[in-house]
Every structure is written in structure tokens, then in C-alpha cells.
Amino acid sequence: MSALTVRLTDDQVAHFHEYGFVSVDAITTPEELAWMTQVYDRLFAEKAGREEGNQFDLGGADQEGDVEVLPQILGPSRYAPELAQSLYRANAVEIARQLLGPEANYAGEHAILKPARFGAATPWHQDEAYWDPTLDYRSISIWMPLGDATVENGCLWFVPGSHRWEVYPHHSINNDPRVHGLEVDPHPDLDWSRAVPCPLPAGGATIHPSRTFHYAGPNTSDEPRRAYILGCATPAKKRDVPRDFYWNTAKHTPRQDRARGHQARQATKAESSR
Ligand code: NI
């Protein structure tokens, strides 16, 4: 890992707090990006984490043999530990400390691939809608494309100011409980005509907190759109007022079944080796 290379300007910090997103032109080096792209493609090609339920189709029913429209890996550094040492991660944590304070730290990561020509849209959602509703979060997602992100290949779009809103009700994409991915329910408050696209150069990043509404279009280009997303947060606190994110408990995904199967096999292995 080389020395830290990013610090947000005062204007960028102010933009983040006012609008609920900000972008930076470079959060890593071209050299790291080239290396990371090889690791990234290998993990998807090898189906790393699929058995454990950590690789799955975020946008589809994820049946065995289906063409995946939005393949995702949760925790890619579990399968390529060298990713944990990246300059990208070090810079992300530094940015999080600038925005959230010194207690902020790395909190997780995922990779979302939009395959060339048919990669599906990531519908409008708030990241917090996926999480534990009993907790309060101070958290950011740092979204880095490994190649240039454009409107044509699925860059992020944001609704300015939506980071101040509550979490709206969501549902599984297509109302199919087999689909992990969420979409916000239609609501009279929600108007996407104010949304702004955030195209980025390869190795740039957008940064948004847990409630900012965002979306990414389908990939209509001839190249895959590779995104590598890091989460950073301060320790979550128990909420005084409980919430019910019933859209998560309503899910029954093949991914959950694979995770349970894997855990059962691990337990049997542990039992028989005693
Ligand atoms: Ni998101």
C-alpha cells in the first residue's frame, strides 16, 4: 500500500452534507486499478463465495443455471485477502473519518458487476433499507468503478437532499421474494426527475450516506461495468424507536438457502472431526 492520496476539500465536505453525495476523481492509482480488475474478474469467473451464499444475482431469482443480470459478491476480500491492503480501502477510511469523525472505520464491501449489453438497472433504493431496522447508522458507501462509469453503462444517480429523509418502504425487485435486490415502493413524495447522474473516471468514487436515494441504469455498452463498493461507519447504536423492515423478512432467496446449506455442512464436518 502506498501513502494516502485523497483528502476531501472543504467544498466537497460541504457538498456531501448539503446534498447527500459527493464525488472524487481518483481514490486509487491506475496501477492498483489494473491489478484489482484482474482479481475482480477472477472472483466472478470462479464463482467465489457462491456456495456460502456470498455470490448471487442481486437482480434476478438466482436459480441455478440462470443468466445473472446483476452478479454481486459480498465481502470479496474474504476470497482475495490482498484486497484488504489496498490503497482504495485506506483512502476510503480516511474520507470516512473526515465526514463522520475519528471513530469511523471500514464496515464491509461488495462488488457489483453489470455485464456488457444486458446488465440490469439497479432500481431506486436507500442502502439502509437492507440493514437491521433496530439500529441507528452513521455510515457511508464509497462506490468506485474500475472502468469509466457513464450514463450508458450504469453510473450512479442521486436525489439531492434525500439523505435527510426517513427510510421508505421497499419491496424485492419485481415483487419476487426470491430476489435479494430491493426497490422503493411508489410514493407521492418520490420524484426522480430531480435526480442527477454522476459519471466518473475509472478509479474515481462517489460517496453517499445510508439514506440517499440512488439508482444505476442498465449497461447498454459493450464493456462490463465493474463497481467495487466499500462501506465505512461509526459503531451503530440501538434505536429508541423500533422500525419494521418487513420487506427483508418477506424474502426467501436461493442465496439464503445456500448459506444455510453451507453452515449445516460445516457443522457436520466439525462434528465428525471431533
Ligand atoms: Ni445502494
PDB file of C-alpha atoms and ligand atoms in Angstrom:
ATOM      1  CA  MET A   1       0.000   0.000   0.000  1.00  0.00           C
ATOM      2  CA  SER A   2       1.330   3.402  -0.892  1.00  0.00           C
ATOM      3  CA  ALA A   3       0.795   6.644   1.018  1.00  0.00           C
ATOM      4  CA  LEU A   4      -2.710   8.102   1.262  1.00  0.00           C
ATOM      5  CA  THR A   5      -3.578  10.165  -1.778  1.00  0.00           C
ATOM      6  CA  VAL A   6      -7.001  11.683  -1.099  1.00  0.00           C
ATOM      7  CA  ARG A   7      -8.345  14.358   1.159  1.00  0.00           C
ATOM      8  CA  LEU A   8     -11.722  15.991   0.534  1.00  0.00           C
ATOM      9  CA  THR A   9     -11.682  19.755   0.097  1.00  0.00           C
ATOM     10  CA  ASP A  10     -13.911  21.911   2.318  1.00  0.00           C
ATOM     11  CA  ASP A  11     -16.224  22.360  -0.674  1.00  0.00           C
ATOM     12  CA  GLN A  12     -16.538  18.609  -1.139  1.00  0.00           C
ATOM     13  CA  VAL A  13     -17.329  18.096   2.554  1.00  0.00           C
ATOM     14  CA  ALA A  14     -19.966  20.845   2.373  1.00  0.00           C
ATOM     15  CA  HIS A  15     -21.453  19.316  -0.800  1.00  0.00           C
ATOM     16  CA  PHE A  16     -21.738  15.925   0.910  1.00  0.00           C
ATOM     17  CA  HIS A  17     -23.576  17.361   3.920  1.00  0.00           C
ATOM     18  CA  GLU A  18     -25.856  19.576   1.855  1.00  0.00           C
ATOM     19  CA  TYR A  19     -26.813  17.206  -0.984  1.00  0.00           C
ATOM     20  CA  GLY A  20     -26.117  13.736   0.423  1.00  0.00           C
ATOM     21  CA  PHE A  21     -23.464  12.728  -2.100  1.00  0.00           C
ATOM     22  CA  VAL A  22     -20.112  13.870  -3.430  1.00  0.00           C
ATOM     23  CA  SER A  23     -17.648  12.554  -5.980  1.00  0.00           C
ATOM     24  CA  VAL A  24     -13.852  12.427  -6.201  1.00  0.00           C
ATOM     25  CA  ASP A  25     -11.823  11.955  -9.392  1.00  0.00           C
ATOM     26  CA  ALA A  26      -9.315   9.467  -8.014  1.00  0.00           C
ATOM     27  CA  ILE A  27      -9.391   7.312  -4.896  1.00  0.00           C
ATOM     28  CA  THR A  28      -6.680   4.936  -6.078  1.00  0.00           C
ATOM     29  CA  THR A  29      -3.873   4.714  -8.643  1.00  0.00           C
ATOM     30  CA  PRO A  30      -4.094   3.346 -12.218  1.00  0.00           C
ATOM     31  CA  GLU A  31      -1.625   0.608 -11.178  1.00  0.00           C
ATOM     32  CA  GLU A  32      -3.821  -0.552  -8.310  1.00  0.00           C
ATOM     33  CA  LEU A  33      -6.859  -0.413 -10.561  1.00  0.00           C
ATOM     34  CA  ALA A  34      -5.224  -2.660 -13.177  1.00  0.00           C
ATOM     35  CA  TRP A  35      -4.310  -5.217 -10.510  1.00  0.00           C
ATOM     36  CA  MET A  36      -7.727  -5.002  -8.867  1.00  0.00           C
ATOM     37  CA  THR A  37      -9.524  -5.578 -12.186  1.00  0.00           C
ATOM     38  CA  GLN A  38      -7.708  -8.909 -12.605  1.00  0.00           C
ATOM     39  CA  VAL A  39      -8.614 -10.003  -9.074  1.00  0.00           C
ATOM     40  CA  TYR A  40     -12.213  -8.838  -9.572  1.00  0.00           C
ATOM     41  CA  ASP A  41     -12.717 -10.734 -12.823  1.00  0.00           C
ATOM     42  CA  ARG A  42     -11.155 -13.879 -11.356  1.00  0.00           C
ATOM     43  CA  LEU A  43     -13.515 -13.854  -8.337  1.00  0.00           C
ATOM     44  CA  PHE A  44     -16.592 -13.581 -10.570  1.00  0.00           C
ATOM     45  CA  ALA A  45     -15.288 -16.194 -13.050  1.00  0.00           C
ATOM     46  CA  GLU A  46     -14.527 -18.636 -10.213  1.00  0.00           C
ATOM     47  CA  LYS A  47     -17.934 -18.021  -8.612  1.00  0.00           C
ATOM     48  CA  ALA A  48     -16.077 -17.228  -5.383  1.00  0.00           C
ATOM     49  CA  GLY A  49     -18.435 -17.370  -2.414  1.00  0.00           C
ATOM     50  CA  ARG A  50     -21.405 -18.791  -4.354  1.00  0.00           C
ATOM     51  CA  GLU A  51     -21.691 -21.911  -2.149  1.00  0.00           C
ATOM     52  CA  GLU A  52     -21.689 -19.808   1.026  1.00  0.00           C
ATOM     53  CA  GLY A  53     -24.387 -17.508  -0.354  1.00  0.00           C
ATOM     54  CA  ASN A  54     -21.933 -14.639  -0.812  1.00  0.00           C
ATOM     55  CA  GLN A  55     -22.089 -14.550  -4.622  1.00  0.00           C
ATOM     56  CA  PHE A  56     -25.529 -14.302  -6.189  1.00  0.00           C
ATOM     57  CA  ASP A  57     -27.681 -12.466  -8.693  1.00  0.00           C
ATOM     58  CA  LEU A  58     -28.797  -9.265  -6.987  1.00  0.00           C
ATOM     59  CA  GLY A  59     -31.347  -8.518  -9.696  1.00  0.00           C
ATOM     60  CA  GLY A  60     -32.824 -11.940 -10.524  1.00  0.00           C
ATOM     61  CA  ALA A  61     -34.351 -15.056  -8.984  1.00  0.00           C
ATOM     62  CA  ASP A  62     -30.840 -16.604  -8.888  1.00  0.00           C
ATOM     63  CA  GLN A  63     -31.906 -20.095  -9.932  1.00  0.00           C
ATOM     64  CA  GLU A  64     -29.049 -22.479 -10.752  1.00  0.00           C
ATOM     65  CA  GLY A  65     -28.154 -22.076 -14.451  1.00  0.00           C
ATOM     66  CA  ASP A  66     -29.921 -18.704 -14.889  1.00  0.00           C
ATOM     67  CA  VAL A  67     -28.031 -15.952 -16.728  1.00  0.00           C
ATOM     68  CA  GLU A  68     -27.184 -13.464 -13.968  1.00  0.00           C
ATOM     69  CA  VAL A  69     -28.305  -9.906 -14.724  1.00  0.00           C
ATOM     70  CA  LEU A  70     -26.579  -8.271 -11.741  1.00  0.00           C
ATOM     71  CA  PRO A  71     -23.989 -10.585 -10.154  1.00  0.00           C
ATOM     72  CA  GLN A  72     -22.775  -9.481  -6.720  1.00  0.00           C
ATOM     73  CA  ILE A  73     -20.074 -10.695  -4.319  1.00  0.00           C
ATOM     74  CA  LEU A  74     -20.397  -9.828  -0.634  1.00  0.00           C
ATOM     75  CA  GLY A  75     -17.022  -9.400   1.060  1.00  0.00           C
ATOM     76  CA  PRO A  76     -14.696 -10.035  -1.914  1.00  0.00           C
ATOM     77  CA  SER A  77     -11.633  -9.686   0.364  1.00  0.00           C
ATOM     78  CA  ARG A  78     -12.723 -12.945   2.044  1.00  0.00           C
ATOM     79  CA  TYR A  79     -11.773 -14.641  -1.233  1.00  0.00           C
ATOM     80  CA  ALA A  80      -8.840 -12.380  -2.143  1.00  0.00           C
ATOM     81  CA  PRO A  81      -7.358 -11.192   1.192  1.00  0.00           C
ATOM     82  CA  GLU A  82      -4.873  -8.936  -0.616  1.00  0.00           C
ATOM     83  CA  LEU A  83      -7.798  -6.583  -1.353  1.00  0.00           C
ATOM     84  CA  ALA A  84      -7.848  -5.654   2.343  1.00  0.00           C
ATOM     85  CA  GLN A  85      -4.431  -3.993   1.942  1.00  0.00           C
ATOM     86  CA  SER A  86      -5.485  -1.711  -0.907  1.00  0.00           C
ATOM     87  CA  LEU A  87      -4.826   1.997  -1.155  1.00  0.00           C
ATOM     88  CA  TYR A  88      -8.506   2.274  -2.084  1.00  0.00           C
ATOM     89  CA  ARG A  89      -9.527   0.955   1.336  1.00  0.00           C
ATOM     90  CA  ALA A  90      -7.035   3.165   3.195  1.00  0.00           C
ATOM     91  CA  ASN A  91      -8.276   6.237   1.326  1.00  0.00           C
ATOM     92  CA  ALA A  92     -11.913   5.283   1.922  1.00  0.00           C
ATOM     93  CA  VAL A  93     -11.375   5.032   5.683  1.00  0.00           C
ATOM     94  CA  GLU A  94      -9.615   8.400   5.686  1.00  0.00           C
ATOM     95  CA  ILE A  95     -12.523  10.010   3.810  1.00  0.00           C
ATOM     96  CA  ALA A  96     -14.974   8.405   6.256  1.00  0.00           C
ATOM     97  CA  ARG A  97     -13.064   9.922   9.197  1.00  0.00           C
ATOM     98  CA  GLN A  98     -13.236  13.315   7.522  1.00  0.00           C
ATOM     99  CA  LEU A  99     -17.002  13.013   7.050  1.00  0.00           C
ATOM    100  CA  LEU A 100     -18.119  11.023  10.120  1.00  0.00           C
ATOM    101  CA  GLY A 101     -15.343  11.647  12.662  1.00  0.00           C
ATOM    102  CA  PRO A 102     -12.403   9.699  14.080  1.00  0.00           C
ATOM    103  CA  GLU A 103     -14.499   6.706  15.191  1.00  0.00           C
ATOM    104  CA  ALA A 104     -15.366   5.798  11.593  1.00  0.00           C
ATOM    105  CA  ASN A 105     -13.855   2.621  10.209  1.00  0.00           C
ATOM    106  CA  TYR A 106     -14.154   0.024   7.463  1.00  0.00           C
ATOM    107  CA  ALA A 107     -17.503  -1.785   7.802  1.00  0.00           C
ATOM    108  CA  GLY A 108     -17.819  -4.052   4.762  1.00  0.00           C
ATOM    109  CA  GLU A 109     -17.590  -4.261   0.997  1.00  0.00           C
ATOM    110  CA  HIS A 110     -19.211  -5.712  -2.053  1.00  0.00           C
ATOM    111  CA  ALA A 111     -18.683  -5.936  -5.783  1.00  0.00           C
ATOM    112  CA  ILE A 112     -21.494  -5.427  -8.302  1.00  0.00           C
ATOM    113  CA  LEU A 113     -20.915  -6.389 -11.915  1.00  0.00           C
ATOM    114  CA  LYS A 114     -23.189  -5.164 -14.698  1.00  0.00           C
ATOM    115  CA  PRO A 115     -22.469  -7.470 -17.639  1.00  0.00           C
ATOM    116  CA  ALA A 116     -21.983  -5.838 -21.060  1.00  0.00           C
ATOM    117  CA  ARG A 117     -25.216  -5.215 -23.030  1.00  0.00           C
ATOM    118  CA  PHE A 118     -27.652  -6.895 -20.626  1.00  0.00           C
ATOM    119  CA  GLY A 119     -26.580  -5.860 -17.106  1.00  0.00           C
ATOM    120  CA  ALA A 120     -29.826  -4.825 -15.392  1.00  0.00           C
ATOM    121  CA  ALA A 121     -30.679  -1.498 -13.762  1.00  0.00           C
ATOM    122  CA  THR A 122     -30.196  -1.228 -10.004  1.00  0.00           C
ATOM    123  CA  PRO A 123     -33.585   0.239  -9.047  1.00  0.00           C
ATOM    124  CA  TRP A 124     -34.100   3.269  -6.791  1.00  0.00           C
ATOM    125  CA  HIS A 125     -33.350   2.398  -3.187  1.00  0.00           C
ATOM    126  CA  GLN A 126     -31.824   3.515   0.098  1.00  0.00           C
ATOM    127  CA  ASP A 127     -28.990   1.307   1.356  1.00  0.00           C
ATOM    128  CA  GLU A 128     -30.316   1.431   4.924  1.00  0.00           C
ATOM    129  CA  ALA A 129     -33.444  -0.453   3.742  1.00  0.00           C
ATOM    130  CA  TYR A 130     -31.272  -3.604   3.585  1.00  0.00           C
ATOM    131  CA  TRP A 131     -29.989  -3.313   7.152  1.00  0.00           C
ATOM    132  CA  ASP A 132     -31.022  -4.118  10.728  1.00  0.00           C
ATOM    133  CA  PRO A 133     -34.004  -1.844  11.500  1.00  0.00           C
ATOM    134  CA  THR A 134     -33.266  -1.848  15.246  1.00  0.00           C
ATOM    135  CA  LEU A 135     -30.059   0.158  14.764  1.00  0.00           C
ATOM    136  CA  ASP A 136     -29.222   3.779  14.000  1.00  0.00           C
ATOM    137  CA  TYR A 137     -26.459   4.300  11.484  1.00  0.00           C
ATOM    138  CA  ARG A 138     -23.844   6.900  10.652  1.00  0.00           C
ATOM    139  CA  SER A 139     -22.435   5.328   7.581  1.00  0.00           C
ATOM    140  CA  ILE A 140     -21.221   5.988   4.055  1.00  0.00           C
ATOM    141  CA  SER A 141     -20.880   3.918   0.902  1.00  0.00           C
ATOM    142  CA  ILE A 142     -17.901   4.622  -1.303  1.00  0.00           C
ATOM    143  CA  TRP A 143     -18.676   3.469  -4.844  1.00  0.00           C
ATOM    144  CA  MET A 144     -15.709   3.056  -7.190  1.00  0.00           C
ATOM    145  CA  PRO A 145     -15.964   1.950 -10.830  1.00  0.00           C
ATOM    146  CA  LEU A 146     -12.969   0.009 -12.165  1.00  0.00           C
ATOM    147  CA  GLY A 147     -13.534   1.481 -15.647  1.00  0.00           C
ATOM    148  CA  ASP A 148     -15.124   4.788 -16.635  1.00  0.00           C
ATOM    149  CA  ALA A 149     -18.734   4.914 -15.383  1.00  0.00           C
ATOM    150  CA  THR A 150     -21.162   6.567 -17.809  1.00  0.00           C
ATOM    151  CA  VAL A 151     -24.915   7.002 -18.113  1.00  0.00           C
ATOM    152  CA  GLU A 152     -24.802   4.313 -20.851  1.00  0.00           C
ATOM    153  CA  ASN A 153     -23.071   1.670 -18.718  1.00  0.00           C
ATOM    154  CA  GLY A 154     -24.725   2.300 -15.374  1.00  0.00           C
ATOM    155  CA  CYS A 155     -23.181   5.129 -13.343  1.00  0.00           C
ATOM    156  CA  LEU A 156     -24.961   6.112 -10.127  1.00  0.00           C
ATOM    157  CA  TRP A 157     -27.761   8.696  -9.965  1.00  0.00           C
ATOM    158  CA  PHE A 158     -28.714  10.511  -6.736  1.00  0.00           C
ATOM    159  CA  VAL A 159     -31.666  12.525  -5.447  1.00  0.00           C
ATOM    160  CA  PRO A 160     -30.097  15.638  -3.863  1.00  0.00           C
ATOM    161  CA  GLY A 161     -31.149  16.155  -0.235  1.00  0.00           C
ATOM    162  CA  SER A 162     -32.762  12.724   0.160  1.00  0.00           C
ATOM    163  CA  HIS A 163     -30.192  11.771   2.835  1.00  0.00           C
ATOM    164  CA  ARG A 164     -32.366  13.717   5.315  1.00  0.00           C
ATOM    165  CA  TRP A 165     -35.464  11.598   4.648  1.00  0.00           C
ATOM    166  CA  GLU A 166     -36.678   8.573   6.600  1.00  0.00           C
ATOM    167  CA  VAL A 167     -36.351   5.093   5.133  1.00  0.00           C
ATOM    168  CA  TYR A 168     -39.288   4.498   2.775  1.00  0.00           C
ATOM    169  CA  PRO A 169     -40.987   1.119   2.338  1.00  0.00           C
ATOM    170  CA  HIS A 170     -39.226  -1.135  -0.192  1.00  0.00           C
ATOM    171  CA  HIS A 171     -40.014  -4.445  -1.889  1.00  0.00           C
ATOM    172  CA  SER A 172     -37.988  -7.155  -3.620  1.00  0.00           C
ATOM    173  CA  ILE A 173     -37.371  -6.322  -7.304  1.00  0.00           C
ATOM    174  CA  ASN A 174     -40.358  -7.494  -9.423  1.00  0.00           C
ATOM    175  CA  ASN A 175     -42.149  -8.247  -6.130  1.00  0.00           C
ATOM    176  CA  ASP A 176     -40.397 -11.612  -6.308  1.00  0.00           C
ATOM    177  CA  PRO A 177     -39.351 -12.734  -2.798  1.00  0.00           C
ATOM    178  CA  ARG A 178     -36.589 -14.847  -4.389  1.00  0.00           C
ATOM    179  CA  VAL A 179     -34.812 -11.631  -5.436  1.00  0.00           C
ATOM    180  CA  HIS A 180     -32.370 -10.139  -2.929  1.00  0.00           C
ATOM    181  CA  GLY A 181     -32.313  -6.677  -4.550  1.00  0.00           C
ATOM    182  CA  LEU A 182     -34.735  -4.018  -3.271  1.00  0.00           C
ATOM    183  CA  GLU A 183     -36.704  -1.253  -4.971  1.00  0.00           C
ATOM    184  CA  VAL A 184     -38.552   1.518  -3.160  1.00  0.00           C
ATOM    185  CA  ASP A 185     -42.355   1.357  -3.342  1.00  0.00           C
ATOM    186  CA  PRO A 186     -44.041   4.057  -5.450  1.00  0.00           C
ATOM    187  CA  HIS A 187     -44.836   7.032  -3.205  1.00  0.00           C
ATOM    188  CA  PRO A 188     -46.247  10.509  -3.947  1.00  0.00           C
ATOM    189  CA  ASP A 189     -43.147  12.150  -2.329  1.00  0.00           C
ATOM    190  CA  LEU A 190     -40.764  10.433  -4.683  1.00  0.00           C
ATOM    191  CA  ASP A 191     -39.934  12.225  -7.909  1.00  0.00           C
ATOM    192  CA  TRP A 192     -36.937  11.006  -9.893  1.00  0.00           C
ATOM    193  CA  SER A 193     -36.976  13.972 -12.272  1.00  0.00           C
ATOM    194  CA  ARG A 194     -34.718  15.851  -9.797  1.00  0.00           C
ATOM    195  CA  ALA A 195     -32.125  13.068  -9.816  1.00  0.00           C
ATOM    196  CA  VAL A 196     -28.621  13.789 -11.076  1.00  0.00           C
ATOM    197  CA  PRO A 197     -26.253  11.322 -12.778  1.00  0.00           C
ATOM    198  CA  CYS A 198     -22.665  11.061 -11.509  1.00  0.00           C
ATOM    199  CA  PRO A 199     -20.417   9.816 -14.320  1.00  0.00           C
ATOM    200  CA  LEU A 200     -16.896   9.026 -13.082  1.00  0.00           C
ATOM    201  CA  PRO A 201     -13.481   8.218 -14.482  1.00  0.00           C
ATOM    202  CA  ALA A 202     -12.055   4.768 -13.700  1.00  0.00           C
ATOM    203  CA  GLY A 203     -10.825   4.797 -10.097  1.00  0.00           C
ATOM    204  CA  GLY A 204     -12.925   7.817  -9.132  1.00  0.00           C
ATOM    205  CA  ALA A 205     -15.638   7.413  -6.498  1.00  0.00           C
ATOM    206  CA  THR A 206     -18.966   8.693  -5.315  1.00  0.00           C
ATOM    207  CA  ILE A 207     -19.697   8.833  -1.603  1.00  0.00           C
ATOM    208  CA  HIS A 208     -23.205   8.753  -0.100  1.00  0.00           C
ATOM    209  CA  PRO A 209     -24.708   8.114   3.347  1.00  0.00           C
ATOM    210  CA  SER A 210     -27.185   5.348   4.130  1.00  0.00           C
ATOM    211  CA  ARG A 211     -30.444   7.120   3.217  1.00  0.00           C
ATOM    212  CA  THR A 212     -29.586   8.947  -0.014  1.00  0.00           C
ATOM    213  CA  PHE A 213     -31.813   7.619  -2.786  1.00  0.00           C
ATOM    214  CA  HIS A 214     -29.735   6.219  -5.641  1.00  0.00           C
ATOM    215  CA  TYR A 215     -30.103   4.229  -8.829  1.00  0.00           C
ATOM    216  CA  ALA A 216     -27.886   2.879 -11.600  1.00  0.00           C
ATOM    217  CA  GLY A 217     -29.150   2.351 -15.136  1.00  0.00           C
ATOM    218  CA  PRO A 218     -28.751  -0.810 -17.195  1.00  0.00           C
ATOM    219  CA  ASN A 219     -25.475  -1.445 -19.007  1.00  0.00           C
ATOM    220  CA  THR A 220     -26.163  -0.860 -22.691  1.00  0.00           C
ATOM    221  CA  SER A 221     -22.447  -0.638 -23.586  1.00  0.00           C
ATOM    222  CA  ASP A 222     -20.148  -3.339 -24.969  1.00  0.00           C
ATOM    223  CA  GLU A 223     -17.968  -3.488 -21.833  1.00  0.00           C
ATOM    224  CA  PRO A 224     -18.816  -4.811 -18.365  1.00  0.00           C
ATOM    225  CA  ARG A 225     -19.333  -2.171 -15.666  1.00  0.00           C
ATOM    226  CA  ARG A 226     -17.379  -3.217 -12.609  1.00  0.00           C
ATOM    227  CA  ALA A 227     -18.163  -1.454  -9.319  1.00  0.00           C
ATOM    228  CA  TYR A 228     -16.342  -2.107  -6.035  1.00  0.00           C
ATOM    229  CA  ILE A 229     -18.149  -0.588  -3.055  1.00  0.00           C
ATOM    230  CA  LEU A 230     -16.772  -0.051   0.445  1.00  0.00           C
ATOM    231  CA  GLY A 231     -18.864   0.751   3.497  1.00  0.00           C
ATOM    232  CA  CYS A 232     -17.457   2.783   6.385  1.00  0.00           C
ATOM    233  CA  ALA A 233     -19.320   3.645   9.574  1.00  0.00           C
ATOM    234  CA  THR A 234     -19.151   4.646  13.195  1.00  0.00           C
ATOM    235  CA  PRO A 235     -20.380   1.934  15.622  1.00  0.00           C
ATOM    236  CA  ALA A 236     -24.168   1.545  15.137  1.00  0.00           C
ATOM    237  CA  LYS A 237     -26.408   2.354  18.124  1.00  0.00           C
ATOM    238  CA  LYS A 238     -29.686   0.768  19.266  1.00  0.00           C
ATOM    239  CA  ARG A 239     -32.658   2.851  18.184  1.00  0.00           C
ATOM    240  CA  ASP A 240     -35.171   4.202  20.696  1.00  0.00           C
ATOM    241  CA  VAL A 241     -37.980   3.871  18.169  1.00  0.00           C
ATOM    242  CA  PRO A 242     -38.156   0.443  16.520  1.00  0.00           C
ATOM    243  CA  ARG A 243     -38.890   0.065  12.803  1.00  0.00           C
ATOM    244  CA  ASP A 244     -40.222  -2.840  10.782  1.00  0.00           C
ATOM    245  CA  PHE A 245     -38.400  -3.576   7.525  1.00  0.00           C
ATOM    246  CA  TYR A 246     -40.908  -6.292   6.601  1.00  0.00           C
ATOM    247  CA  TRP A 247     -39.595  -6.370   3.026  1.00  0.00           C
ATOM    248  CA  ASN A 248     -36.459  -8.138   4.274  1.00  0.00           C
ATOM    249  CA  THR A 249     -38.225 -10.739   6.408  1.00  0.00           C
ATOM    250  CA  ALA A 250     -40.561 -11.433   3.453  1.00  0.00           C
ATOM    251  CA  LYS A 251     -37.626 -12.583   1.314  1.00  0.00           C
ATOM    252  CA  HIS A 252     -36.816 -16.212   0.673  1.00  0.00           C
ATOM    253  CA  THR A 253     -33.800 -16.258  -1.602  1.00  0.00           C
ATOM    254  CA  PRO A 254     -31.744 -19.141  -3.044  1.00  0.00           C
ATOM    255  CA  ARG A 255     -28.782 -17.279  -1.581  1.00  0.00           C
ATOM    256  CA  GLN A 256     -30.163 -17.774   1.962  1.00  0.00           C
ATOM    257  CA  ASP A 257     -30.728 -21.468   1.218  1.00  0.00           C
ATOM    258  CA  ARG A 258     -27.142 -21.887   0.008  1.00  0.00           C
ATOM    259  CA  ALA A 259     -25.839 -20.083   3.114  1.00  0.00           C
ATOM    260  CA  ARG A 260     -27.878 -22.379   5.396  1.00  0.00           C
ATOM    261  CA  GLY A 261     -26.760 -25.491   3.492  1.00  0.00           C
ATOM    262  CA  HIS A 262     -23.161 -24.391   3.776  1.00  0.00           C
ATOM    263  CA  GLN A 263     -23.448 -23.750   7.514  1.00  0.00           C
ATOM    264  CA  ALA A 264     -25.069 -27.160   8.047  1.00  0.00           C
ATOM    265  CA  ARG A 265     -22.253 -28.875   6.118  1.00  0.00           C
ATOM    266  CA  GLN A 266     -19.629 -27.004   8.144  1.00  0.00           C
ATOM    267  CA  ALA A 267     -21.333 -28.060  11.392  1.00  0.00           C
ATOM    268  CA  THR A 268     -21.420 -31.699  10.259  1.00  0.00           C
ATOM    269  CA  LYS A 269     -17.740 -31.512   9.362  1.00  0.00           C
ATOM    270  CA  ALA A 270     -16.869 -30.078  12.759  1.00  0.00           C
ATOM    271  CA  GLU A 271     -18.950 -32.788  14.450  1.00  0.00           C
ATOM    272  CA  SER A 272     -17.298 -35.655  12.567  1.00  0.00           C
ATOM    273  CA  SER A 273     -13.775 -34.354  13.176  1.00  0.00           C
ATOM    274  CA  ARG A 274     -14.229 -34.314  16.937  1.00  0.00           C
TER     275      ARG A 274
HETATM  276 NI    NI B   1     -27.121   1.032  -2.916  1.00  0.00          NI
END
